[in-house]
Amino acid sequence: MTIDLTSPITNVKGVGKETASHLMTLGIETIADLLWTFPHRHEDFRLKDLAQTPHNERVTVECRVEREPTVLFMGKNKSRLQVTVLAGRHLVKVVFFNQGYLKQKLVPGAIITVTGKWDRGRQVINGTTVTFGPKTEQVDFEPVYSLKGLIPQKRFRKIMRQVLDDVIDVPDSLPQSLQQAYKLLAIREGLEGVHFPLDAEHAKQARRRFAYEELLHFQLRIQALRKARKDAEHGTVISFDLQRLRAFIDSLPYELTDAQKRVVNEICKDLKSSHRMNRLLQGDVGSGKTVVAAICLYAAVTAGFQGALMAPTEILAEQHLESLQQWFMPFDIRVALLSGSTKTKERRQLLEALADGEIDILIGTHALIQPDVMFQRLGFVITDEQHRFGVEQRRVLRDKGEHPDVLFMTATPIPRTLAITAFGEMDVSIIDEMPAGRKQIETHWLKKEQMNAAIGRLEVELAAGRQAYAICPLIEESEKLDVQNAVELYEQLATYFHGRYTVGLMHGRLPADEKDAVMRSFSEGKVHILVSTTVVEVGVNVPNATFMMIYDAERFGLAQLHQLRGRVGRGEHQSYCVLVADPKSDEGKERMQSMTETNDGFRLAEKDLELRGPGDFFGRKQSGLPDFQVADLVHDYRILETARKDAIDLLATKDFWQEAEYHYLREMLEKSGVLQGERFD
Ligand code: ADP
Ligand code: MG
């Protein structure tokens, strides 16, 4: 019987009812399902030199039996056989448990091939398998599959081998032109290499082919979805006045960084186009996103549109207002602030002016999304620190305009691989460069018993007129956790510095007005040391604060530590960050170490991704990341970039929609429904 990819698994010779039902449990119903069940690793049976093999690693060696084995019986069916062998130039022992029957065959002079775990210290191989004679037929790599114990590996391998031999026709879903361009293995060689590689190179090339294919499929779906959306959602054409925009940029107190120039261009291109902008602007803390926002808002105003800028807190909104007013001073731009504490009468006047188009740019908090806030001609909406707002809140603001362009800003550096995967439907702009002359924040990692050194430094900073943050993981004392709490630390520091410096307390359980009051006193310099939980994380700007202590720092992820640290180093003075931590795990130690080594948020994010993996990077639930069989977002970022570019190019070419060689890819897109602009998950 000939079998092809769609044949049921029961058509395979020797696969009976029982095996078929186990396979079914593993999700394998057809030949294709079987062939695309890839092993999660390979057992490596290549011959090794013991001198080069690290402790506890598995080895396969060819050796000669030197002495009669000794067998020790240890109760019913339990035995330990030990035999001395010569492997290369090494005289070592091989031990087998419960395989006493080997004794007869292991005669001195016999050549055997042994696989097992190498105990370097005791010079013993803890053998698992042995074959007699030199290594001849045995394969180098044996696949190991995830079979949940339902089917023995050996049996599954046999079925796989047989199917690979029996299937005549495996259509190649990867177009010839792409295979050639990247020198990728054709489908058959690829499948062989994934399951039964001839050597390490074969395995590597097979992996490369399927990683590319998976990522290409994934990117095609994302890019097709994005394109469908773009075509469906008509945006506003904002034909800004380039000359006026140039004049504004020239009037700024500093030259933009190259990265800022690049993202301004990207955003302005979106503004001008008839597509609706849906863009994420990523830039580390202090990379200068606000001025980019101001420039683009200004552009919208020169085209006769209104703009809105939404910030997560009142303080941030006020800071934005201040910056924008300063930059817009020489220009005829009307900026206003709307927040929860805007007085009723003032609010009414403001809303009238807004509806009449007398206000060009409205800055505010959630207050912006109330129903009675109406714009005359809203063309461009920016939300700062986008993760602080829910999807719904962002949508409401967006719907206040006709089809306003939307820009989301975030200071959470997300590794590019994840950004283009998880936010694949958005365009992503990245400011990956800091303004010149920024001082690095000197970061130190201390154990708890070294706290005195930190307090000494704190004294120096305070004496020089600077301010400081002390961050704790907890608000109040907890019975379960032995970590620093803010209330207690506040009391300790207040006592210690009594009569010399003022200490403030800030945490999430304070009423909003108290929080604001404390923050305000701190930014006015009336409070010298602010003890706080992580609520200070976002956006707060107090340039005079130069010192930060983070207690029990190992409890925070790298991204969060970096965000926290970004509260200092915002002024002209050298700043310091002290991590107080006694991490137990290697991973925790590595995190602390990384913090002391770099100030670069993107590098830390990459590190975080490496340490915790893509699932944990976002927290599992909202990750929005697909599961890949072979592709790995941490290591395959180059392949991902290539696949992304290829997907975009393919969708844009006429060939793609006509040429026969792309028919499989088109079919896949059609099947996944994305061409109709549906969401896929
Ligand atoms: P963030 O991206 O964290 O929101 P900000 O927009 O608050 O950063 O910018 C941080 C500081 O850097 C601000 O004081 C801002 O005026 C300043 N800044 C922004 N761009 C530049 C630049 N190109 N050169 C010098 N300073 C800049
Ligand atoms: Mg900001």
XYZ file of C-alpha atoms and ligand atoms in Angstrom:
709
model
C 0.000 0.000 0.000
C 1.410 3.387 -0.872
C 1.104 6.000 1.770
C 1.201 9.748 1.482
C 1.078 12.579 3.962
C -2.670 12.472 4.406
C -2.900 8.713 4.954
C -4.090 7.655 8.381
C -1.412 6.295 10.639
C -3.132 2.912 10.671
C -2.005 2.397 7.072
C 1.540 1.954 8.281
C 2.628 -1.638 8.228
C 2.649 -3.069 11.721
C 0.787 -0.242 13.435
C -2.106 -1.957 15.113
C -5.123 -0.662 16.961
C -3.393 -0.202 20.264
C -0.395 1.680 18.925
C -2.676 3.808 16.775
C -4.719 4.796 19.778
C -1.593 5.784 21.711
C -0.437 7.817 18.745
C -3.837 9.456 18.621
C -3.445 10.476 22.253
C -0.235 12.186 21.233
C -2.134 14.052 18.535
C -0.821 11.920 15.693
C -3.471 10.800 13.252
C -1.908 11.100 9.836
C 1.456 10.447 8.307
C 2.094 14.183 8.235
C 1.357 14.455 11.952
C 3.874 11.735 12.580
C 6.624 13.184 10.412
C 6.152 16.593 12.010
C 6.509 15.220 15.507
C 10.093 16.299 16.009
C 12.373 14.880 18.688
C 13.156 17.270 21.501
C 16.768 16.110 21.529
C 19.159 13.503 20.217
C 21.176 10.986 22.138
C 24.733 11.508 21.046
C 26.528 8.226 20.307
C 29.569 9.709 18.662
C 32.808 8.212 19.887
C 34.493 10.496 22.380
C 37.901 10.791 23.876
C 37.544 10.437 27.635
C 40.294 12.965 28.224
C 38.120 15.608 26.535
C 34.861 14.645 28.228
C 33.609 16.733 31.157
C 32.331 15.130 34.326
C 28.812 13.725 34.197
C 28.487 13.937 30.445
C 27.250 11.016 28.392
C 29.901 9.307 26.301
C 30.206 6.507 23.829
C 33.579 4.797 23.706
C 35.048 1.817 21.976
C 37.119 -0.298 24.363
C 38.722 -3.605 25.064
C 37.848 -5.756 28.057
C 40.987 -6.132 30.154
C 39.919 -8.352 33.056
C 37.162 -10.727 34.044
C 34.151 -8.745 35.263
C 33.136 -8.965 38.888
C 29.463 -9.206 39.779
C 28.011 -8.235 43.109
C 24.527 -9.465 43.900
C 22.499 -7.122 46.024
C 19.248 -8.886 46.694
C 16.547 -10.086 44.395
C 17.168 -9.140 40.758
C 19.687 -6.549 41.799
C 23.295 -6.718 40.825
C 26.281 -4.586 40.059
C 28.712 -5.654 37.396
C 32.078 -4.012 37.133
C 34.619 -4.522 34.409
C 37.979 -2.948 33.700
C 38.465 -1.829 30.114
C 40.991 -0.001 28.029
C 39.443 2.940 26.180
C 42.041 4.540 23.981
C 44.890 5.074 26.422
C 42.658 5.146 29.493
C 42.264 2.226 31.799
C 38.826 2.784 33.315
C 35.992 0.874 34.915
C 32.557 0.348 33.463
C 29.656 -0.400 35.771
C 26.315 -1.950 34.814
C 23.425 -2.377 37.174
C 21.147 -5.411 37.001
C 22.713 -6.750 33.843
C 24.629 -9.621 35.394
C 24.004 -11.726 32.284
C 26.638 -9.641 30.476
C 29.327 -11.453 32.445
C 29.626 -14.326 29.986
C 30.133 -12.036 27.043
C 32.578 -9.665 28.604
C 35.604 -11.856 28.210
C 39.067 -10.363 28.337
C 40.160 -9.228 24.898
C 36.595 -8.592 23.628
C 36.024 -5.309 21.842
C 32.865 -3.520 22.967
C 31.168 -0.177 22.448
C 29.798 1.316 25.647
C 27.527 4.282 26.199
C 27.074 5.814 29.624
C 27.690 8.651 31.986
C 31.297 9.564 32.635
C 32.295 9.953 36.266
C 35.516 11.785 35.804
C 36.579 11.820 39.441
C 36.250 8.065 39.948
C 37.220 7.231 36.361
C 34.099 5.162 35.928
C 31.586 4.970 33.112
C 28.129 4.256 34.452
C 27.060 2.218 31.495
C 23.586 2.118 30.079
C 24.059 0.289 26.809
C 26.720 -1.943 25.369
C 27.171 -3.469 21.940
C 29.699 -6.085 21.108
C 32.333 -5.400 18.578
C 33.617 -2.089 17.318
C 31.169 0.699 16.562
C 30.065 -0.005 13.024
C 26.405 0.086 12.254
C 25.288 2.092 15.212
C 24.028 5.570 14.402
C 25.622 8.655 15.866
C 22.434 10.373 16.914
C 19.312 8.714 18.143
C 16.171 10.832 18.379
C 14.375 11.169 21.697
C 10.705 12.114 21.452
C 8.174 13.366 23.993
C 5.934 10.348 24.183
C 4.540 10.677 27.683
C 5.512 7.089 28.320
C 2.801 5.833 25.995
C 5.073 4.220 23.442
C 8.646 3.025 23.922
C 11.208 5.248 22.208
C 12.576 2.306 20.303
C 9.216 1.398 18.849
C 8.409 4.980 17.914
C 11.775 5.336 16.213
C 11.101 2.208 14.233
C 7.742 3.502 13.032
C 9.328 6.809 12.100
C 12.120 5.092 10.191
C 9.686 2.935 8.343
C 7.422 5.817 7.394
C 10.347 7.858 6.152
C 11.331 4.927 3.968
C 7.841 4.160 2.719
C 6.400 7.565 1.970
C 7.025 8.223 -1.654
C 5.871 11.732 -2.089
C 6.516 14.490 0.422
C 5.598 17.780 -1.202
C 7.965 20.580 -0.298
C 6.107 23.527 1.169
C 9.090 25.821 1.031
C 9.454 27.456 -2.382
C 12.549 26.547 -4.404
C 13.640 30.134 -4.716
C 13.826 30.575 -0.948
C 15.558 27.249 -0.455
C 18.180 28.261 -2.932
C 18.581 31.739 -1.578
C 19.451 30.465 1.888
C 20.888 27.082 0.898
C 18.256 25.288 2.915
C 17.779 21.537 2.855
C 14.939 20.205 0.728
C 12.069 18.631 2.583
C 13.215 15.028 2.534
C 16.744 15.716 3.597
C 15.337 18.071 6.159
C 13.041 15.480 7.673
C 15.842 12.905 7.701
C 18.085 15.390 9.433
C 15.500 16.307 12.029
C 14.866 12.683 12.950
C 17.910 10.654 11.955
C 20.782 13.006 11.220
C 23.882 11.491 9.686
C 26.081 13.856 11.608
C 25.978 17.042 13.624
C 26.046 19.255 10.564
C 23.084 17.470 9.039
C 21.126 17.969 12.266
C 22.044 21.634 12.334
C 21.047 22.252 8.732
C 17.750 20.436 9.213
C 16.988 22.550 12.240
C 17.825 25.678 10.286
C 15.445 24.765 7.507
C 12.502 24.120 9.793
C 13.193 27.129 11.998
C 13.105 29.320 8.930
C 9.977 27.658 7.622
C 8.137 28.004 10.920
C 9.095 31.623 11.314
C 8.246 32.385 7.715
C 4.767 30.900 8.116
C 4.295 32.786 11.318
C 5.447 36.067 9.857
C 3.350 35.597 6.741
C 0.267 35.264 8.896
C 1.142 38.292 10.992
C 2.092 40.454 8.058
C -0.958 39.425 6.068
C -3.130 40.315 9.022
C -1.425 43.624 9.394
C -1.793 44.392 5.733
C -5.459 43.443 5.725
C -6.031 45.781 8.660
C -4.129 48.575 7.059
C -6.080 48.269 3.870
C -9.384 48.133 5.720
C -8.817 50.930 8.196
C -8.572 54.192 6.433
C -6.565 56.690 8.327
C -6.305 60.407 8.234
C -3.871 62.007 5.848
C -1.971 64.525 7.895
C -0.104 66.708 5.429
C 2.105 68.569 7.794
C 4.107 71.650 6.949
C 7.673 70.428 6.625
C 9.193 73.881 6.791
C 7.432 74.810 9.991
C 8.345 71.423 11.446
C 12.008 71.974 10.575
C 11.919 75.374 12.203
C 10.497 73.833 15.354
C 13.127 71.103 15.474
C 15.847 73.719 14.954
C 14.531 75.747 17.860
C 14.927 72.892 20.339
C 17.642 73.308 22.968
C 19.582 70.313 21.692
C 20.269 68.383 18.535
C 18.234 65.220 18.202
C 20.083 61.929 18.421
C 20.244 59.881 15.226
C 17.786 57.422 16.742
C 15.353 60.231 17.518
C 15.658 61.548 13.976
C 14.983 58.090 12.604
C 11.847 57.501 14.643
C 10.531 61.009 13.939
C 10.846 60.156 10.254
C 9.071 56.843 10.711
C 6.213 58.436 12.588
C 5.869 61.394 10.225
C 5.712 59.035 7.272
C 2.780 57.295 8.942
C 1.103 60.635 9.634
C 1.275 61.614 5.993
C 0.044 58.302 4.654
C -3.588 57.352 4.307
C -3.050 54.258 6.438
C -3.978 54.429 10.016
C -0.905 54.569 12.207
C -0.673 51.823 14.787
C 2.831 52.172 16.078
C 4.758 51.291 19.182
C 7.598 53.599 20.159
C 10.104 51.927 22.425
C 12.841 53.840 24.086
C 14.716 53.272 27.274
C 14.135 55.621 30.208
C 15.746 58.928 29.420
C 16.149 58.236 25.719
C 14.021 61.290 24.937
C 10.614 60.073 23.879
C 8.817 63.207 25.060
C 10.512 65.488 22.585
C 9.727 63.020 19.799
C 6.094 63.131 20.900
C 6.180 66.932 20.897
C 7.620 67.086 17.385
C 5.026 64.733 15.969
C 2.169 66.481 17.754
C 3.469 69.737 16.360
C 3.452 68.221 12.892
C -0.213 67.279 13.253
C -1.047 70.818 14.377
C 0.629 72.374 11.334
C -1.758 70.284 9.231
C -4.746 71.737 11.063
C -5.380 68.797 13.387
C -5.605 68.509 17.130
C -3.462 66.115 19.110
C -3.794 64.342 22.435
C -1.199 62.991 24.814
C -2.344 60.670 27.576
C -0.131 59.906 30.571
C -0.790 57.413 33.377
C -0.476 59.862 36.300
C -1.188 63.511 36.993
C 2.405 64.225 37.823
C 3.547 62.819 34.519
C 0.890 64.762 32.656
C 2.031 67.945 34.382
C 5.641 67.228 33.523
C 4.683 66.759 29.891
C 2.737 69.996 29.926
C 5.713 71.846 31.319
C 8.095 70.449 28.712
C 5.759 71.065 25.814
C 4.894 74.607 26.905
C 8.555 75.407 27.107
C 9.350 74.014 23.669
C 6.269 75.556 22.070
C 6.840 78.972 23.647
C 8.145 80.698 20.500
C 5.368 79.141 18.419
C 1.698 79.768 18.276
C 0.530 76.479 19.780
C -2.175 76.218 22.405
C -1.583 73.424 24.895
C -3.894 72.558 27.775
C -4.005 70.094 30.622
C -7.021 68.089 31.668
C -6.857 65.905 34.741
C -9.049 64.591 37.507
C -8.303 67.668 39.598
C -9.224 70.237 36.962
C -11.893 72.462 38.597
C -15.432 72.222 37.250
C -15.632 75.708 35.814
C -12.220 75.550 34.273
C -13.034 72.132 32.876
C -16.197 73.433 31.201
C -14.328 76.266 29.529
C -11.598 73.931 28.483
C -14.005 71.463 26.905
C -15.722 74.245 24.998
C -12.435 75.521 23.676
C -11.482 71.976 22.736
C -14.698 71.402 20.814
C -14.265 74.751 19.059
C -10.769 73.821 17.999
C -9.157 76.551 20.079
C -6.922 74.057 21.813
C -4.325 72.388 19.655
C -2.900 69.839 22.012
C -4.592 68.346 25.021
C -2.475 66.603 27.615
C -4.005 64.614 30.418
C -4.666 61.490 32.367
C -7.636 59.143 32.095
C -9.665 62.315 32.290
C -9.137 62.523 28.527
C -11.350 59.547 27.849
C -14.490 60.732 29.570
C -17.505 60.872 27.251
C -17.969 64.653 27.356
C -14.434 65.290 26.164
C -14.932 66.130 22.499
C -12.405 67.322 20.011
C -13.079 69.362 16.944
C -10.582 67.581 14.757
C -8.501 65.008 16.564
C -5.908 63.588 14.185
C -3.197 62.116 16.359
C -3.228 60.363 19.687
C -0.231 59.395 21.817
C -0.350 57.293 24.961
C 2.694 57.370 27.175
C 3.781 54.279 29.123
C 1.236 52.287 27.205
C 1.306 49.224 29.449
C -0.301 51.243 32.208
C -3.489 51.611 30.239
C -5.909 48.864 29.414
C -6.805 48.006 25.852
C -10.254 49.475 26.377
C -8.977 52.839 27.596
C -6.700 53.145 24.631
C -9.517 52.297 22.272
C -11.842 54.919 23.760
C -9.316 57.667 23.224
C -8.665 56.517 19.702
C -12.359 56.556 18.883
C -12.640 60.220 19.790
C -11.241 61.213 16.450
C -12.396 60.416 12.961
C -9.621 57.862 12.365
C -6.753 59.330 14.302
C -3.269 57.971 13.990
C -2.154 56.261 17.157
C 1.266 56.049 18.753
C 2.010 54.071 21.898
C 5.124 54.894 23.853
C 6.799 52.556 26.266
C 9.984 52.660 28.298
C 9.976 48.925 28.814
C 12.635 47.669 26.472
C 11.391 44.536 24.809
C 13.933 42.519 22.876
C 13.345 43.052 19.223
C 12.560 39.400 18.552
C 9.736 39.517 21.048
C 8.556 42.927 19.985
C 8.095 41.945 16.372
C 6.553 38.653 17.404
C 4.181 39.690 20.163
C 3.364 43.083 18.683
C 3.634 41.786 15.175
C 0.570 43.643 14.018
C 2.029 46.940 15.128
C 4.830 48.828 13.579
C 7.661 49.199 16.002
C 10.017 52.153 16.284
C 12.968 51.940 18.603
C 15.107 54.675 20.120
C 18.245 52.702 20.840
C 20.595 55.531 21.631
C 20.942 57.863 24.576
C 21.502 61.606 24.233
C 25.209 62.368 24.286
C 26.965 63.113 27.534
C 24.627 61.087 29.703
C 26.483 59.782 32.718
C 26.287 56.071 33.450
C 24.605 55.242 36.714
C 27.226 53.596 38.875
C 25.653 50.414 40.168
C 26.882 48.312 43.073
C 25.682 45.060 44.504
C 26.035 44.681 48.270
C 25.134 41.935 50.698
C 22.880 42.943 53.566
C 25.732 42.985 56.045
C 27.525 45.572 53.888
C 24.704 48.095 54.307
C 26.899 50.530 56.190
C 28.848 51.297 53.070
C 25.613 52.246 51.344
C 24.486 54.495 54.175
C 27.895 56.187 54.060
C 27.438 56.998 50.394
C 23.905 58.173 51.051
C 25.238 60.617 53.662
C 27.691 62.019 51.146
C 25.000 62.582 48.553
C 22.612 64.211 51.014
C 25.368 66.471 52.335
C 25.987 67.610 48.759
C 22.334 68.649 48.524
C 21.152 65.644 46.525
C 18.114 63.447 47.158
C 17.632 59.697 47.345
C 15.198 56.840 46.839
C 14.998 53.723 49.002
C 12.940 51.008 47.324
C 11.377 48.034 49.131
C 9.491 45.050 47.737
C 6.803 45.169 50.437
C 4.618 47.835 52.024
C 4.200 46.349 55.468
C 5.689 43.579 57.493
C 4.688 40.142 56.368
C 4.760 36.906 58.306
C 5.468 34.855 55.244
C 8.239 36.850 53.674
C 11.438 37.948 55.250
C 11.966 40.968 53.065
C 12.336 44.651 53.708
C 9.062 46.537 54.079
C 8.626 50.212 53.367
C 6.831 51.230 56.549
C 9.546 49.855 58.789
C 12.382 51.237 56.699
C 10.681 54.614 56.681
C 10.587 54.604 60.478
C 14.199 53.512 60.758
C 15.486 56.123 58.345
C 13.300 58.850 59.842
C 14.791 58.088 63.270
C 18.318 57.856 61.964
C 18.175 61.133 60.039
C 15.983 62.919 62.558
C 16.660 66.635 62.667
C 18.937 66.452 59.656
C 16.936 65.260 56.672
C 13.287 64.689 55.884
C 12.091 61.226 54.934
C 8.886 60.580 52.970
C 6.852 57.416 52.506
C 5.181 56.378 49.301
C 3.290 53.223 48.399
C 0.351 51.996 46.416
C -2.063 51.837 49.318
C -1.911 55.551 50.070
C -4.881 57.571 48.841
C -4.204 59.234 45.493
C -3.977 62.760 46.922
C -1.454 61.687 49.558
C 0.639 60.011 46.907
C 0.577 63.176 44.874
C 1.460 65.286 47.897
C 4.469 63.142 48.793
C 5.670 63.059 45.205
C 5.316 66.785 44.940
C 7.291 67.418 48.139
C 9.987 65.132 46.824
C 10.176 66.834 43.463
C 10.249 70.247 45.171
C 13.156 69.067 47.290
C 11.310 69.284 50.616
C 11.583 65.548 51.141
C 15.189 64.338 50.932
C 14.775 60.596 51.059
C 11.788 58.885 49.558
C 11.059 55.416 50.864
C 8.832 53.706 48.379
C 7.585 50.507 46.843
C 7.763 50.081 43.099
C 5.049 52.671 42.486
C 7.751 55.186 41.574
C 8.627 53.050 38.621
C 7.034 54.999 35.858
C 8.105 58.300 34.423
C 8.876 60.261 37.592
C 11.471 62.912 36.914
C 13.413 64.396 39.818
C 16.809 65.302 38.370
C 18.235 66.171 41.796
C 17.810 62.587 43.002
C 21.169 60.859 42.560
C 21.054 57.903 44.888
C 18.902 54.804 44.943
C 18.992 51.811 47.244
C 16.939 48.797 46.252
C 16.336 46.372 49.106
C 15.970 42.647 48.448
C 16.736 43.445 44.863
C 16.800 39.763 43.859
C 13.031 39.793 44.158
C 12.712 41.950 41.069
C 13.152 41.029 37.436
C 15.818 42.720 35.384
C 13.359 44.834 33.453
C 11.852 46.172 36.643
C 15.198 46.848 38.301
C 16.227 48.770 35.248
C 13.015 50.809 35.312
C 13.524 51.609 38.960
C 17.112 52.604 38.452
C 16.014 54.965 35.711
C 14.606 57.299 38.385
C 18.144 58.475 39.107
C 20.741 59.686 36.651
C 18.346 62.234 35.203
C 20.326 65.359 36.009
C 23.824 66.710 35.626
C 25.243 64.907 38.689
C 26.799 61.479 38.854
C 24.220 59.002 40.173
C 24.450 55.738 42.072
C 22.319 52.679 42.492
C 22.922 50.158 45.251
C 21.347 46.736 45.038
C 21.046 45.147 48.442
C 20.605 41.455 47.806
C 21.563 37.968 48.914
C 20.294 35.920 45.984
C 20.215 32.175 46.498
C 19.999 31.037 42.906
C 22.620 31.361 40.204
C 20.069 33.087 38.064
C 19.496 35.693 40.780
C 23.227 36.251 41.089
C 23.519 36.642 37.365
C 20.757 39.222 37.364
C 22.500 41.317 40.025
C 25.752 40.993 38.150
C 24.176 42.110 34.881
C 22.771 45.205 36.544
C 26.205 46.259 37.711
C 27.645 45.682 34.248
C 25.369 47.660 31.974
C 22.994 50.591 31.842
C 21.602 49.515 28.519
C 17.955 48.546 28.868
C 17.859 46.572 25.661
C 20.854 44.506 26.653
C 19.277 43.813 30.013
C 16.046 42.847 28.328
C 17.921 40.392 26.118
C 19.588 39.006 29.217
C 16.245 38.707 30.958
C 14.893 36.847 27.982
C 17.868 34.521 28.055
C 17.562 33.868 31.780
C 13.817 33.471 31.949
C 12.759 32.483 28.464
C 10.134 34.101 26.275
C 7.145 32.745 28.182
C 8.152 34.363 31.436
C 9.315 37.558 29.864
C 5.833 38.983 29.651
C 4.217 36.799 32.257
C 2.611 33.792 30.676
C -0.931 34.862 30.145
C -0.492 37.869 27.958
C 2.561 36.732 26.102
C 0.776 36.259 22.813
C 3.705 34.204 21.648
C 3.126 31.101 19.573
C 4.695 27.742 20.304
C 7.272 26.716 17.777
C 8.577 23.195 17.228
C 12.145 24.140 16.446
C 12.359 27.905 16.179
C 13.645 29.559 19.295
C 13.066 33.248 19.797
C 16.146 33.680 21.910
C 18.654 32.213 19.513
C 17.017 32.427 16.127
C 16.576 36.166 15.991
C 18.508 36.483 12.745
C 16.315 33.893 11.104
C 13.281 35.698 12.475
C 14.410 39.002 11.009
C 15.028 37.361 7.662
C 11.684 35.583 7.697
C 9.939 38.799 8.583
C 11.515 40.683 5.740
C 10.774 37.852 3.333
C 7.155 37.687 4.446
C 6.692 41.395 3.836
C 8.393 41.163 0.445
C 6.386 38.121 -0.587
C 3.071 39.721 0.264
C 4.040 42.783 -1.721
C 5.032 41.003 -4.920
C 2.716 40.098 -7.723
C 4.493 36.762 -8.143
C 3.369 35.674 -4.767
C -0.238 35.780 -5.814
C 0.360 34.079 -9.142
C 3.411 31.894 -9.294
C 2.825 28.219 -8.763
C 5.743 27.815 -6.420
C 4.007 29.900 -3.790
C 0.737 28.070 -3.912
C 1.350 26.202 -0.663
C 2.079 29.411 1.241
C -1.000 31.085 -0.196
C -3.109 28.109 0.738
C -1.809 28.226 4.276
C -2.741 31.895 4.533
C -6.169 31.289 3.135
C -6.774 28.452 5.545
C -5.740 30.476 8.568
C -8.353 33.083 7.723
C -6.048 36.052 8.109
C -6.713 37.273 4.612
C -10.148 38.264 5.742
C -8.530 40.285 8.499
C -9.581 37.864 11.205
C -7.557 37.517 14.334
C -5.597 34.374 14.794
C -4.337 33.034 18.058
P 11.865 59.338 28.306
O 12.158 58.693 27.008
O 12.274 58.478 29.465
O 10.447 59.828 28.417
P 12.478 62.097 28.367
O 11.688 62.438 27.170
O 11.900 62.454 29.693
O 12.848 60.586 28.368
O 13.919 62.736 28.197
C 14.864 62.694 29.233
C 15.681 63.980 29.241
O 16.540 64.035 28.111
C 14.816 65.205 29.168
O 15.337 66.156 30.054
C 14.979 65.666 27.721
O 14.756 67.031 27.568
C 16.395 65.265 27.424
N 16.668 65.027 26.006
C 15.848 64.445 25.100
N 16.430 64.378 23.889
C 17.669 64.907 24.021
C 18.771 65.109 23.129
N 18.691 64.732 21.850
N 19.885 65.673 23.618
C 19.959 66.035 24.910
N 18.975 65.880 25.800
C 17.828 65.311 25.383
Mg 8.731 59.567 29.462
